[in-house]
Short mmCIF file of C-alpha atoms and ligand atoms in Angstrom, two decimals:
data_model
loop_
_atom_site.label_atom_id
_atom_site.label_comp_id
_atom_site.label_asym_id
_atom_site.label_seq_id
_atom_site.Cartn_x
_atom_site.Cartn_y
_atom_site.Cartn_z
CA MET Z 12 0.00 0.00 0.00
CA SER Z 13 1.30 3.48 -0.87
CA GLU Z 14 2.40 5.36 2.25
CA ASN Z 15 -0.16 8.15 1.97
CA LEU Z 16 -3.11 6.32 0.51
CA LEU Z 17 -5.63 4.12 2.25
CA SER Z 18 -7.12 1.12 0.44
CA ASN Z 19 -10.08 -1.22 0.82
CA HIS Z 20 -7.87 -4.22 0.11
CA PHE Z 21 -6.46 -5.46 3.41
CA ASP Z 22 -3.85 -8.21 3.73
CA ALA Z 23 -3.22 -8.14 7.47
CA LEU Z 24 -4.74 -6.76 10.67
CA GLU Z 25 -2.21 -3.92 10.60
CA ASP Z 26 -3.70 -2.69 7.29
CA ILE Z 27 -7.16 -2.24 8.77
CA ARG Z 28 -6.15 -0.69 12.08
CA TRP Z 29 -7.04 2.86 10.95
CA ASN Z 30 -10.57 1.57 10.42
CA SER Z 31 -11.09 -0.96 13.22
CA GLU Z 32 -9.97 1.51 15.88
CA LYS Z 33 -13.13 3.52 15.19
CA CYS Z 34 -15.17 0.95 17.15
CA VAL Z 35 -16.98 2.76 20.00
CA ARG Z 36 -18.22 -0.46 21.66
CA CYS Z 37 -21.85 0.46 21.08
CA ASN Z 38 -22.94 -3.21 20.73
CA MET Z 39 -25.24 -2.52 17.79
CA CYS Z 40 -23.53 -5.25 15.77
CA LYS Z 41 -25.30 -7.94 17.81
CA PHE Z 42 -28.70 -6.89 16.46
CA PRO Z 43 -30.40 -5.88 13.25
CA PRO Z 44 -30.95 -2.10 13.21
CA LEU Z 45 -33.84 -1.21 15.54
CA ALA Z 46 -36.23 -0.28 12.72
CA GLN Z 47 -35.74 -3.78 11.30
CA VAL Z 48 -36.51 -5.66 14.53
CA LYS Z 49 -39.90 -7.36 14.20
CA SER Z 50 -40.10 -9.28 17.48
CA GLN Z 51 -38.26 -9.74 20.75
CA ALA Z 52 -37.75 -13.44 20.05
CA HIS Z 53 -35.81 -12.63 16.88
CA SER Z 54 -34.16 -9.40 17.88
CA ILE Z 55 -30.60 -10.78 17.98
CA GLY Z 56 -28.86 -11.05 14.62
CA CYS Z 57 -25.46 -12.47 15.60
CA PRO Z 58 -25.54 -16.28 15.80
CA SER Z 59 -22.33 -16.33 17.82
CA TYR Z 60 -23.63 -13.99 20.51
CA GLU Z 61 -26.99 -15.78 20.48
CA HIS Z 62 -25.28 -19.11 21.20
CA PHE Z 63 -22.34 -18.26 23.47
CA LYS Z 64 -23.83 -15.18 25.23
CA PHE Z 65 -20.47 -13.42 25.78
CA ASN Z 66 -19.65 -9.98 24.41
CA ALA Z 67 -16.42 -11.40 22.99
CA ASN Z 68 -18.56 -13.59 20.73
CA SER Z 69 -19.80 -10.71 18.63
CA GLY Z 70 -18.45 -8.56 15.83
CA GLY Z 71 -17.58 -5.72 18.21
CA GLY Z 72 -16.07 -8.10 20.74
CA MET Z 73 -13.74 -9.52 18.11
CA VAL Z 74 -12.85 -6.07 16.76
CA ILE Z 75 -11.78 -5.10 20.29
CA MET Z 76 -9.83 -8.36 20.51
CA ALA Z 77 -8.09 -7.59 17.21
CA ASN Z 78 -7.24 -4.07 18.35
CA SER Z 79 -5.84 -5.48 21.58
CA LEU Z 80 -3.61 -7.88 19.61
CA LEU Z 81 -2.43 -5.00 17.44
CA ALA Z 82 -1.61 -2.88 20.48
CA GLY Z 83 0.32 -5.76 22.05
CA ARG Z 84 -2.02 -5.86 25.05
CA SER Z 85 -2.79 -9.55 24.44
CA GLY Z 86 -1.66 -12.48 22.34
CA VAL Z 87 -3.25 -15.35 20.44
CA SER Z 88 -4.49 -17.85 23.01
CA GLU Z 89 -6.78 -20.86 22.85
CA THR Z 90 -9.63 -18.61 24.00
CA VAL Z 91 -8.95 -16.13 21.20
CA ARG Z 92 -8.93 -18.99 18.71
CA ASN Z 93 -12.18 -20.45 20.03
CA VAL Z 94 -13.91 -17.09 19.86
CA ALA Z 95 -12.62 -16.25 16.37
CA TYR Z 96 -13.76 -19.58 14.90
CA GLY Z 97 -16.95 -19.75 16.96
CA CYS Z 98 -18.44 -17.39 14.40
CA THR Z 99 -20.07 -18.08 11.05
CA LEU Z 100 -18.54 -15.06 9.28
CA CYS Z 101 -22.14 -14.35 8.30
CA GLY Z 102 -21.57 -10.59 8.14
CA LEU Z 103 -24.68 -9.45 10.03
CA CYS Z 104 -22.43 -7.50 12.42
CA ASP Z 105 -20.79 -5.75 9.48
CA VAL Z 106 -24.09 -4.65 7.96
CA SER Z 107 -25.55 -3.54 11.30
CA CYS Z 108 -22.42 -1.60 12.26
CA LYS Z 109 -22.46 0.18 8.91
CA PHE Z 110 -25.93 1.50 9.69
CA ASN Z 111 -24.04 4.20 11.63
CA THR Z 112 -20.34 3.81 10.81
CA ASP Z 113 -17.98 2.74 8.03
CA ILE Z 114 -16.13 0.11 10.06
CA GLU Z 115 -15.14 -3.02 8.10
CA VAL Z 116 -16.12 -5.44 10.85
CA LEU Z 117 -16.21 -8.55 8.67
CA GLU Z 118 -12.82 -7.82 7.09
CA THR Z 119 -11.43 -7.50 10.61
CA LEU Z 120 -12.82 -10.93 11.52
CA PHE Z 121 -11.23 -12.48 8.40
CA LEU Z 122 -7.90 -10.85 9.27
CA LEU Z 123 -8.11 -11.93 12.91
CA ARG Z 124 -8.34 -15.52 11.66
CA HIS Z 125 -5.42 -14.86 9.32
CA ARG Z 126 -3.36 -13.74 12.31
CA ILE Z 127 -4.28 -16.92 14.20
CA PHE Z 128 -3.43 -19.02 11.13
CA CYS Z 129 -0.04 -17.29 10.80
CA GLU Z 130 0.70 -18.10 14.43
CA GLY Z 131 -0.06 -21.79 13.76
CA GLN Z 132 -3.02 -21.88 16.16
CA ILE Z 133 -5.81 -23.19 13.90
CA PHE Z 134 -7.93 -26.28 14.65
CA ASP Z 135 -6.80 -29.68 13.32
CA ALA Z 136 -10.05 -30.05 11.36
CA HIS Z 137 -9.26 -26.83 9.51
CA ARG Z 138 -5.71 -27.99 8.86
CA GLN Z 139 -7.19 -31.12 7.27
CA SER Z 140 -9.47 -29.00 5.07
CA LEU Z 141 -6.46 -27.03 3.84
CA ASP Z 142 -4.56 -30.27 3.16
CA CYS Z 143 -7.59 -31.54 1.22
CA ILE Z 144 -7.61 -28.42 -0.96
CA ARG Z 145 -3.93 -28.92 -1.78
CA ALA Z 146 -4.29 -32.67 -2.42
CA HIS Z 147 -7.75 -32.94 -4.00
CA GLY Z 148 -8.67 -29.45 -5.16
CA HIS Z 149 -11.58 -29.01 -2.74
CA PRO Z 150 -12.06 -28.77 1.06
CA LEU Z 151 -14.60 -31.59 1.52
CA THR Z 152 -12.50 -34.01 3.56
CA HIS Z 153 -15.29 -36.60 3.75
CA LEU Z 154 -15.29 -36.68 -0.08
CA ALA Z 155 -11.52 -36.72 -0.61
CA GLY Z 156 -10.81 -38.69 -3.77
CA ALA Z 157 -14.47 -38.66 -4.93
CA GLU Z 158 -15.21 -38.43 -8.66
CA ARG Z 159 -17.19 -35.56 -10.17
CA HIS Z 160 -20.65 -36.85 -10.99
CA VAL Z 161 -21.77 -34.42 -13.70
CA GLU Z 162 -23.05 -36.38 -16.71
CA ALA Z 163 -20.86 -36.59 -19.84
CA ARG Z 164 -23.73 -35.43 -22.09
CA ARG Z 165 -23.94 -32.03 -20.38
CA GLY Z 166 -22.57 -28.80 -21.83
CA GLN Z 167 -21.35 -27.49 -25.17
CA PRO Z 168 -17.67 -26.62 -25.75
CA ARG Z 169 -16.92 -22.88 -26.00
CA ALA Z 170 -20.52 -21.78 -25.35
CA ASP Z 171 -20.80 -18.13 -24.26
CA THR Z 172 -22.13 -19.09 -20.84
CA LEU Z 173 -19.94 -20.88 -18.33
CA VAL Z 174 -21.79 -22.82 -15.64
CA TRP Z 175 -19.65 -22.87 -12.49
CA ILE Z 176 -20.58 -26.00 -10.56
CA GLY Z 177 -18.37 -25.85 -7.46
CA PRO Z 178 -17.30 -28.71 -5.19
CA HIS Z 179 -20.55 -29.24 -3.28
CA PHE Z 180 -22.51 -29.98 -6.45
CA SER Z 181 -19.58 -31.67 -8.23
CA PHE Z 182 -18.64 -34.20 -5.57
CA ASP Z 183 -21.42 -34.61 -3.00
CA PRO Z 184 -23.72 -37.48 -4.04
CA ALA Z 185 -26.43 -35.99 -1.79
CA HIS Z 186 -26.70 -33.10 -4.28
CA ALA Z 187 -26.39 -35.09 -7.53
CA ALA Z 188 -30.14 -35.04 -8.30
CA TRP Z 189 -30.32 -31.31 -7.52
CA LEU Z 190 -27.44 -30.66 -9.94
CA ASP Z 191 -29.25 -32.62 -12.66
CA GLN Z 192 -32.45 -30.65 -12.07
CA MET Z 193 -30.59 -27.33 -12.34
CA LEU Z 194 -28.90 -28.28 -15.61
CA ASP Z 195 -32.20 -29.67 -16.96
CA LEU Z 196 -33.96 -26.39 -16.18
CA LEU Z 197 -31.26 -24.33 -17.87
CA GLU Z 198 -31.46 -26.56 -20.95
CA ARG Z 199 -35.27 -26.38 -21.01
CA GLY Z 200 -34.95 -22.61 -20.91
CA GLY Z 201 -32.65 -22.69 -23.94
CA VAL Z 202 -29.45 -21.74 -22.12
CA LYS Z 203 -26.42 -23.00 -24.03
CA TYR Z 204 -23.59 -23.47 -21.59
CA GLN Z 205 -20.16 -24.98 -21.21
CA LEU Z 206 -18.67 -26.79 -18.21
CA LEU Z 207 -15.01 -26.87 -17.19
CA ARG Z 208 -15.30 -30.22 -15.34
CA GLU Z 209 -11.74 -31.18 -14.21
CA ARG Z 210 -10.49 -27.76 -15.37
CA GLU Z 211 -12.77 -25.94 -12.92
CA PRO Z 212 -10.52 -24.87 -10.02
CA TYR Z 213 -11.78 -24.52 -6.48
CA THR Z 214 -12.29 -20.86 -5.53
CA GLY Z 215 -10.47 -21.40 -2.24
CA ARG Z 216 -13.23 -19.91 -0.06
CA ALA Z 217 -12.57 -22.31 2.81
CA ALA Z 218 -8.90 -21.30 2.85
CA LEU Z 219 -9.89 -17.64 3.06
CA GLU Z 220 -12.32 -18.35 5.89
CA ILE Z 221 -9.79 -20.43 7.80
CA GLY Z 222 -7.19 -17.69 7.39
CA ASP Z 223 -4.79 -19.12 4.80
CA ARG Z 224 -4.74 -16.07 2.54
CA ASP Z 225 -1.71 -17.32 0.62
CA LEU Z 226 -3.61 -20.40 -0.50
CA PHE Z 227 -6.66 -18.31 -1.40
CA GLY Z 228 -4.34 -15.91 -3.20
CA ARG Z 229 -3.03 -18.81 -5.31
CA GLN Z 230 -6.50 -20.18 -6.11
CA SER Z 231 -7.83 -16.80 -7.28
CA PRO Z 232 -5.57 -16.36 -10.35
CA ALA Z 233 -6.22 -20.01 -11.25
CA VAL Z 234 -9.96 -19.22 -11.21
CA ALA Z 235 -9.51 -16.03 -13.26
CA ASP Z 236 -7.27 -17.87 -15.77
CA ALA Z 237 -9.82 -20.69 -16.16
CA VAL Z 238 -12.62 -18.19 -16.81
CA HIS Z 239 -10.49 -16.29 -19.30
CA ALA Z 240 -9.37 -19.46 -21.12
CA SER Z 241 -13.00 -20.59 -21.47
CA GLY Z 242 -13.79 -17.53 -23.60
CA ALA Z 243 -17.17 -17.30 -21.83
CA LYS Z 244 -19.00 -13.97 -21.72
CA GLN Z 245 -20.93 -14.71 -18.54
CA ILE Z 246 -20.79 -17.09 -15.59
CA ILE Z 247 -23.75 -18.79 -13.93
CA ALA Z 248 -22.79 -19.94 -10.44
CA LEU Z 249 -24.88 -22.85 -9.18
CA SER Z 250 -23.65 -22.55 -5.62
CA ALA Z 251 -24.30 -19.50 -3.45
CA GLU Z 252 -20.81 -19.78 -1.96
CA ASP Z 253 -19.22 -19.57 -5.41
CA TYR Z 254 -21.47 -16.68 -6.36
CA SER Z 255 -20.29 -14.79 -3.29
CA THR Z 256 -16.64 -15.66 -3.79
CA LEU Z 257 -16.47 -14.90 -7.51
CA ARG Z 258 -18.07 -11.48 -6.96
CA SER Z 259 -16.77 -10.32 -3.62
CA GLN Z 260 -13.49 -12.10 -2.85
CA THR Z 261 -11.67 -13.46 -5.92
CA PRO Z 262 -11.57 -9.98 -7.55
CA LYS Z 263 -9.48 -8.71 -4.63
CA PHE Z 264 -6.70 -11.01 -5.85
CA ALA Z 265 -7.39 -11.53 -9.58
CA ALA Z 266 -9.76 -9.73 -11.97
CA ILE Z 267 -12.73 -11.60 -13.39
CA ASP Z 268 -13.93 -9.51 -16.30
CA VAL Z 269 -17.24 -11.24 -17.08
CA PRO Z 270 -20.51 -10.83 -15.16
CA VAL Z 271 -21.47 -13.49 -12.62
CA SER Z 272 -25.10 -14.48 -12.03
CA HIS Z 273 -26.62 -16.96 -9.63
CA VAL Z 274 -28.83 -19.69 -11.05
CA SER Z 275 -31.87 -18.24 -9.23
CA GLU Z 276 -31.44 -15.00 -11.21
CA ILE Z 277 -31.42 -17.02 -14.43
CA TYR Z 278 -34.61 -18.82 -13.42
CA ALA Z 279 -36.30 -15.46 -12.82
CA ARG Z 280 -35.17 -14.19 -16.24
CA LEU Z 281 -36.32 -17.36 -18.03
CA LEU Z 282 -39.72 -17.11 -16.34
CA ALA Z 283 -40.04 -13.42 -17.20
CA LYS Z 284 -39.28 -14.21 -20.86
CA ARG Z 285 -41.67 -17.20 -20.69
CA ARG Z 286 -38.90 -19.55 -21.77
CA LEU Z 287 -39.89 -21.56 -18.71
CA ARG Z 288 -43.65 -21.81 -18.20
CA PRO Z 289 -44.78 -23.37 -14.93
CA GLU Z 290 -48.37 -24.41 -14.33
CA GLN Z 291 -50.80 -22.00 -12.70
CA PRO Z 292 -49.85 -22.08 -9.03
CA THR Z 293 -51.91 -24.53 -7.00
CA ASP Z 294 -49.53 -24.93 -4.08
CA ASN Z 295 -50.97 -23.58 -0.83
CA ALA Z 296 -47.93 -24.13 1.37
CA ARG Z 297 -46.92 -21.17 3.53
CA MET Z 298 -43.53 -20.67 1.93
CA ALA Z 299 -40.80 -18.18 2.69
CA TRP Z 300 -37.41 -17.65 1.11
CA HIS Z 301 -34.41 -18.12 3.38
CA ASP Z 302 -31.74 -15.64 2.26
CA PRO Z 303 -28.48 -17.62 2.30
CA CYS Z 304 -25.75 -15.29 3.57
CA TYR Z 305 -23.49 -16.28 0.66
CA LEU Z 306 -26.19 -15.18 -1.76
CA GLY Z 307 -27.25 -12.09 0.15
CA ARG Z 308 -25.13 -9.74 2.21
CA LEU Z 309 -21.88 -11.61 1.49
CA ALA Z 310 -22.28 -11.29 -2.27
CA GLY Z 311 -21.82 -7.58 -2.95
CA ARG Z 312 -19.42 -6.93 -5.81
CA HIS Z 313 -15.96 -5.87 -4.67
CA GLU Z 314 -15.15 -2.31 -5.66
CA PRO Z 315 -11.47 -1.40 -5.45
CA TRP Z 316 -10.67 1.92 -3.82
CA ARG Z 317 -7.61 3.93 -2.91
CA GLY Z 318 -7.81 7.35 -1.38
CA LYS Z 319 -7.29 9.64 1.56
CA GLN Z 320 -9.21 10.45 4.68
CA GLU Z 321 -9.30 14.20 5.30
CA LYS Z 322 -11.01 16.62 7.64
CA VAL Z 323 -13.25 19.21 5.99
CA GLY Z 324 -15.01 21.62 8.34
CA GLY Z 325 -14.27 19.26 11.22
CA ILE Z 326 -15.89 16.31 9.43
CA LYS Z 327 -13.83 13.36 8.18
CA ILE Z 328 -14.40 12.57 4.53
CA TYR Z 329 -12.82 10.22 2.02
CA ASP Z 330 -11.34 11.56 -1.17
CA PRO Z 331 -12.47 10.05 -3.50
CA PRO Z 332 -15.62 8.73 -1.76
CA ARG Z 333 -14.99 5.24 -0.39
CA PRO Z 334 -17.44 2.52 -1.57
CA ILE Z 335 -19.15 0.94 1.44
CA ASP Z 336 -20.75 -2.50 1.21
CA TYR Z 337 -24.04 -2.24 3.09
CA GLY Z 338 -24.99 -5.82 2.31
CA SER Z 339 -27.65 -4.86 -0.21
CA GLY Z 340 -25.68 -5.95 -3.30
CA GLY Z 341 -26.65 -9.62 -3.20
CA VAL Z 342 -29.49 -11.58 -4.79
CA TYR Z 343 -32.75 -10.87 -2.95
CA ASP Z 344 -35.64 -10.28 -5.34
CA PRO Z 345 -35.17 -12.88 -8.14
CA PRO Z 346 -35.75 -15.98 -5.97
CA ARG Z 347 -38.79 -14.29 -4.42
CA GLN Z 348 -40.11 -13.57 -7.93
CA VAL Z 349 -39.69 -17.25 -8.84
CA ARG Z 350 -41.38 -18.37 -5.66
CA MET Z 351 -44.36 -16.06 -6.37
CA GLN Z 352 -44.97 -17.92 -9.63
CA LEU Z 353 -45.08 -21.29 -7.89
CA ASN Z 354 -47.25 -20.69 -4.88
CA ARG Z 355 -50.71 -19.20 -4.30
CA GLN Z 356 -49.97 -17.74 -0.89
CA PRO Z 357 -48.87 -14.10 -0.53
CA LEU Z 358 -45.19 -13.53 0.05
CA LEU Z 359 -44.28 -14.46 3.60
CA GLU Z 360 -41.04 -13.34 5.23
CA PHE Z 361 -39.00 -14.44 8.21
CA ASP Z 362 -38.79 -11.77 10.90
CA ARG Z 363 -35.12 -11.43 9.89
CA HIS Z 364 -34.75 -11.27 6.13
CA HIS Z 365 -32.84 -9.72 3.23
CA GLU Z 366 -29.51 -8.27 4.44
CA PHE Z 367 -30.58 -8.80 8.07
CA ALA Z 368 -31.41 -12.50 7.65
CA PHE Z 369 -30.31 -14.87 10.39
CA ASN Z 370 -27.64 -17.33 9.32
CA ALA Z 371 -28.26 -21.10 9.11
CA GLY Z 372 -24.93 -22.18 10.63
CA GLU Z 373 -23.44 -23.29 7.33
CA THR Z 374 -20.86 -20.57 6.67
CA GLY Z 375 -17.44 -19.62 8.03
CA GLN Z 376 -16.09 -23.17 8.56
CA ALA Z 377 -17.82 -23.32 11.95
CA LEU Z 378 -19.51 -26.64 11.25
CA SER Z 379 -16.31 -28.72 11.27
CA VAL Z 380 -14.97 -27.35 14.56
CA MET Z 381 -18.10 -26.31 16.50
CA PRO Z 382 -20.91 -28.53 15.25
CA GLU Z 383 -23.18 -27.81 18.26
CA PHE Z 384 -22.97 -24.08 17.57
CA ALA Z 385 -23.67 -24.58 13.86
CA ALA Z 386 -26.59 -26.93 14.57
CA ASP Z 387 -28.02 -24.58 17.21
CA THR Z 388 -27.89 -21.71 14.71
CA ALA Z 389 -29.77 -23.73 12.09
CA SER Z 390 -32.33 -24.79 14.71
CA ARG Z 391 -32.97 -21.17 15.65
CA ARG Z 392 -33.61 -20.36 11.99
CA VAL Z 393 -36.10 -23.22 11.67
CA GLN Z 394 -37.79 -22.17 14.91
CA GLU Z 395 -38.06 -18.64 13.52
CA ALA Z 396 -39.89 -20.08 10.51
CA ARG Z 397 -42.34 -21.81 12.81
CA ASP Z 398 -42.85 -18.66 14.89
CA CYS Z 399 -43.60 -16.72 11.69
CA GLY Z 400 -46.21 -19.22 10.49
CA ILE Z 401 -43.95 -20.56 7.72
CA ASP Z 402 -44.34 -24.27 6.95
CA THR Z 403 -41.96 -24.47 3.96
CA ILE Z 404 -38.51 -22.91 3.92
CA VAL Z 405 -37.24 -22.42 0.37
CA THR Z 406 -33.57 -21.85 -0.34
CA GLU Z 407 -30.94 -22.47 -3.02
CA CYS Z 408 -27.60 -23.01 -1.29
CA PRO Z 409 -26.32 -26.54 -0.77
CA GLN Z 410 -24.80 -25.85 2.64
CA ALA Z 411 -27.77 -23.86 3.99
CA TYR Z 412 -30.14 -26.51 2.65
CA ALA Z 413 -28.24 -29.32 4.40
CA SER Z 414 -28.09 -27.42 7.71
CA LEU Z 415 -31.76 -26.44 7.64
CA ARG Z 416 -32.88 -29.93 6.60
CA ALA Z 417 -31.03 -31.47 9.53
CA ALA Z 418 -32.53 -28.91 11.93
CA ALA Z 419 -36.05 -29.29 10.51
CA ASP Z 420 -35.97 -33.00 11.36
CA ASN Z 421 -36.45 -31.93 14.98
CA VAL Z 422 -39.15 -29.30 14.42
CA ALA Z 423 -42.62 -30.54 13.58
CA GLY Z 424 -44.47 -28.79 10.78
CA VAL Z 425 -41.55 -27.18 8.92
CA GLU Z 426 -40.00 -28.62 5.78
CA VAL Z 427 -37.16 -27.37 3.60
CA ARG Z 428 -37.26 -27.27 -0.22
CA THR Z 429 -34.98 -26.00 -2.94
CA LEU Z 430 -36.16 -23.40 -5.43
CA THR Z 431 -34.97 -25.71 -8.20
CA GLU Z 432 -37.07 -28.61 -6.93
CA LEU Z 433 -40.23 -26.47 -6.74
CA LEU Z 434 -39.73 -25.01 -10.21
CA ASP Z 435 -38.94 -28.40 -11.70
CA ARG Z 436 -42.01 -29.94 -10.07
CA SER Z 437 -44.26 -27.21 -11.43
CA LEU Z 438 -42.89 -27.61 -14.97
CA GLN Z 439 -43.26 -31.40 -14.78
CA ARG Z 440 -46.90 -31.06 -13.75
CA ARG Z 441 -47.60 -28.66 -16.62
CA SER Z 442 -46.13 -31.01 -19.22
CA SER Z 443 -47.73 -34.20 -17.83
S1 SF4 T 521 -18.18 -3.00 15.72
FE1 SF4 T 521 -19.52 -1.28 15.22
S2 SF4 T 521 -21.57 -1.80 16.02
FE2 SF4 T 521 -20.05 -3.21 16.96
S3 SF4 T 521 -19.51 -2.24 18.91
FE3 SF4 T 521 -18.00 -1.52 17.41
S4 SF4 T 521 -18.85 0.38 16.56
FE4 SF4 T 521 -20.51 -0.65 17.65
S1 SF4 T 522 -19.95 -12.65 11.44
FE1 SF4 T 522 -21.98 -13.31 12.12
S2 SF4 T 522 -21.58 -14.83 13.75
FE2 SF4 T 522 -19.66 -13.69 13.41
S3 SF4 T 522 -19.70 -12.05 14.92
FE3 SF4 T 522 -20.58 -11.22 13.02
S4 SF4 T 522 -22.81 -11.52 13.20
FE4 SF4 T 522 -21.80 -12.81 14.75
#
């Protein structure tokens, strides 16, 4: 970084100190902004604070912890590690804090983990995920050595659209049917697409979340090179995690110069153009869309910035204006538009929705090291559905779907469906 210029690309805690030291310990990052709170039962937005109940387990708590490390007042201990990884990196704290400030809370949490990684203090399970990325090209240790199960007949070489499948859909047999349905729907809608198959690199998101920024930094150019070599003019990401990473994280390390869409956006476009024509809605389920964090507030497009902070008339300003990610740059309306075409009920919402949605425990690599915390977070989301009179949670993220499905097994009267499954079912009924 140039000596006089600030940047919104941070490589280490030291880089973000000028920003993180603005924390005034107001605690607002534990909650959605007051005007967004719909009920006392769902007034907390931070899964970590909700589960562990300590101030340290919150965005502000970890910012203070990071500042303390930077000032040399404390060091990396087992407690610091447990707090830093007992968090889903869901970003609610970041969005809530930015209601009143411009503090990059989430970046600070990523960099706190990087500091812990650099000091060799990460969990063994995370070390195994990193080894799996290096050995097998993905972080799914339980599927190490698995074959990709996408069918040979799929895709057309050099098509303008590149479908990015990602490891969860490529390797996990539990999602094989879902992958087939997605590709079927795209083909029925007339989308001509290519697949990279073995040439599709892993984005490296797990490495970034664990704190191995060097590994993520090596994956990013491989991703950008693969996109460039494909000659594609647009990318459709099937997985919410990949959508988030390709838009918000990879570009910090390597430019991707083609637009990235999520498959739910494509469904909405195909329906609007009547290239997919579902039957008249007959479904009376009380459905609501669960905003996966990777598809929502974690998916804003990265905007590079370099500039100065100056005082004008006693007020600090940035020159040029610094882009702030308020969490509104993700995919919110298209899946709701699709759902409205499949269901007769009016649009229902969780109490916490859009950029203030409560996480489902699937993000941030928490599941492998703190499964009770991750499961408790998913259970709270399912309970929220029940409290809001929702009997069918609809989502389109393989990790959120798996977490919510497992939690819904213990809550009577709530089921979890994918948007793809509902759309496919409606089209099947129309053509039968
Ligand atoms: S991180 Fe932001 S919202 Fe949280 S305590 Fe600090 S200033 Fe307040
Ligand atoms: S990222 Fe999510 S879980 Fe972690 S501190 Fe912020 S709100 Fe809490």
